[in-house]
Amino acid sequence: MSTLPLEYATEARDTYIRSARARTVVLHQLNDVRRDPAALASSGVTTEEVQAAFETVWKVSAFYESKLWLEANEERKANDRIVEPLRRAVSGDASPVAPLPDEEDD
């Protein structure tokens, strides 16, 4: 069983699924080119252009995946700022709860 909170595990799974789908589309397109190289030649597109397009889409997909992971992690941290004081209050911890940074007076 994972030690990740359910919400974070769900975000991670969704991120992985979106990224995997994008990469699968790219791989299918590359396989189409491999199956019918004559169509590629008749279109006037070079194999170098196909390779460059493939690498570009792969990099964009990887970038998208990393951004989603970063956003999911930031959201988890923001949720922890709210949930942790609630957990302490429910558990009966009498220690004072510090105000959130946005609520502090300057």
Short mmCIF file of C-alpha atoms in Angstrom, two decimals:
data_model
loop_
_atom_site.label_atom_id
_atom_site.label_comp_id
_atom_site.label_asym_id
_atom_site.label_seq_id
_atom_site.Cartn_x
_atom_site.Cartn_y
_atom_site.Cartn_z
CA MET A 1 0.00 0.00 0.00
CA SER A 2 1.27 3.44 -0.85
CA THR A 3 2.15 5.89 1.89
CA LEU A 4 0.97 8.80 -0.27
CA PRO A 5 -2.28 10.47 0.76
CA LEU A 6 -5.20 9.45 -1.43
CA GLU A 7 -5.52 12.88 -3.05
CA TYR A 8 -1.85 13.06 -3.96
CA ALA A 9 -1.82 9.48 -5.25
CA THR A 10 -4.82 10.30 -7.44
CA GLU A 11 -3.10 13.39 -8.85
CA ALA A 12 0.04 11.40 -9.54
CA ARG A 13 -1.95 8.68 -11.30
CA ASP A 14 -3.83 11.22 -13.43
CA THR A 15 -0.58 12.93 -14.35
CA TYR A 16 0.95 9.65 -15.41
CA ILE A 17 -2.11 8.69 -17.47
CA ARG A 18 -2.18 12.00 -19.38
CA SER A 19 1.51 11.81 -20.11
CA ALA A 20 1.34 8.16 -21.15
CA ARG A 21 -1.55 8.90 -23.53
CA ALA A 22 0.37 11.72 -25.21
CA ARG A 23 3.42 9.53 -25.67
CA THR A 24 1.30 6.67 -26.98
CA VAL A 25 -0.15 8.93 -29.68
CA VAL A 26 3.37 9.90 -30.73
CA LEU A 27 4.48 6.27 -30.86
CA HIS A 28 1.47 5.32 -32.98
CA GLN A 29 2.29 8.08 -35.44
CA LEU A 30 5.90 6.96 -35.62
CA ASN A 31 4.79 3.37 -36.24
CA ASP A 32 2.49 4.57 -39.05
CA VAL A 33 5.52 6.13 -40.73
CA ARG A 34 7.53 2.93 -40.29
CA ARG A 35 4.72 0.81 -41.78
CA ASP A 36 4.35 2.96 -44.88
CA PRO A 37 7.65 4.64 -45.75
CA ALA A 38 6.42 5.17 -49.33
CA ALA A 39 3.72 7.51 -48.04
CA LEU A 40 6.41 9.42 -46.18
CA ALA A 41 8.57 9.67 -49.30
CA SER A 42 5.64 10.77 -51.47
CA SER A 43 4.71 13.47 -48.98
CA GLY A 44 8.12 15.08 -49.34
CA VAL A 45 8.89 14.82 -45.62
CA THR A 46 12.35 13.59 -44.73
CA THR A 47 13.11 11.07 -42.02
CA GLU A 48 15.11 13.77 -40.24
CA GLU A 49 11.99 15.93 -40.06
CA VAL A 50 10.00 13.01 -38.69
CA GLN A 51 12.68 12.36 -36.10
CA ALA A 52 12.80 16.03 -35.12
CA ALA A 53 9.01 16.14 -34.76
CA PHE A 54 9.05 12.97 -32.68
CA GLU A 55 11.75 14.34 -30.37
CA THR A 56 9.92 17.64 -30.01
CA VAL A 57 6.63 16.02 -29.09
CA TRP A 58 8.41 13.70 -26.67
CA LYS A 59 10.11 16.66 -24.98
CA VAL A 60 6.85 18.59 -24.76
CA SER A 61 5.17 15.56 -23.21
CA ALA A 62 7.99 15.18 -20.68
CA PHE A 63 7.82 18.90 -19.86
CA TYR A 64 4.05 18.69 -19.45
CA GLU A 65 4.43 15.72 -17.14
CA SER A 66 7.04 17.47 -15.00
CA LYS A 67 4.88 20.60 -14.72
CA LEU A 68 1.91 18.51 -13.62
CA TRP A 69 4.01 16.78 -10.98
CA LEU A 70 5.24 20.16 -9.76
CA GLU A 71 1.69 21.54 -9.61
CA ALA A 72 0.43 18.44 -7.80
CA ASN A 73 3.23 18.76 -5.25
CA GLU A 74 2.52 22.46 -4.70
CA GLU A 75 -1.18 21.72 -4.26
CA ARG A 76 -0.37 18.99 -1.75
CA LYS A 77 1.79 21.42 0.24
CA ALA A 78 -0.98 24.02 0.20
CA ASN A 79 -3.48 21.43 1.38
CA ASP A 80 -1.12 20.36 4.17
CA ARG A 81 -0.99 23.97 5.43
CA ILE A 82 -4.74 23.82 5.91
CA VAL A 83 -5.19 20.20 6.97
CA GLU A 84 -2.38 19.95 9.54
CA PRO A 85 -3.88 22.49 12.00
CA LEU A 86 -7.21 20.69 11.65
CA ARG A 87 -5.58 17.36 12.45
CA ARG A 88 -3.93 18.85 15.54
CA ALA A 89 -7.23 20.33 16.68
CA VAL A 90 -9.06 17.03 16.20
CA SER A 91 -6.36 15.06 17.99
CA GLY A 92 -6.64 17.39 21.00
CA ASP A 93 -3.21 18.98 20.70
CA ALA A 94 -3.43 22.17 22.75
CA SER A 95 -0.48 23.87 21.08
CA PRO A 96 -1.37 27.20 19.48
CA VAL A 97 -1.90 27.18 15.75
CA ALA A 98 0.25 29.68 13.89
CA PRO A 99 -1.64 31.92 11.46
CA LEU A 100 -1.20 31.30 7.77
CA PRO A 101 1.37 33.62 6.14
CA ASP A 102 -1.40 35.51 4.32
CA GLU A 103 -3.13 36.29 7.63
CA GLU A 104 -0.11 37.73 9.45
CA ASP A 105 0.00 41.48 10.03
CA ASP A 106 2.95 43.34 8.54
#
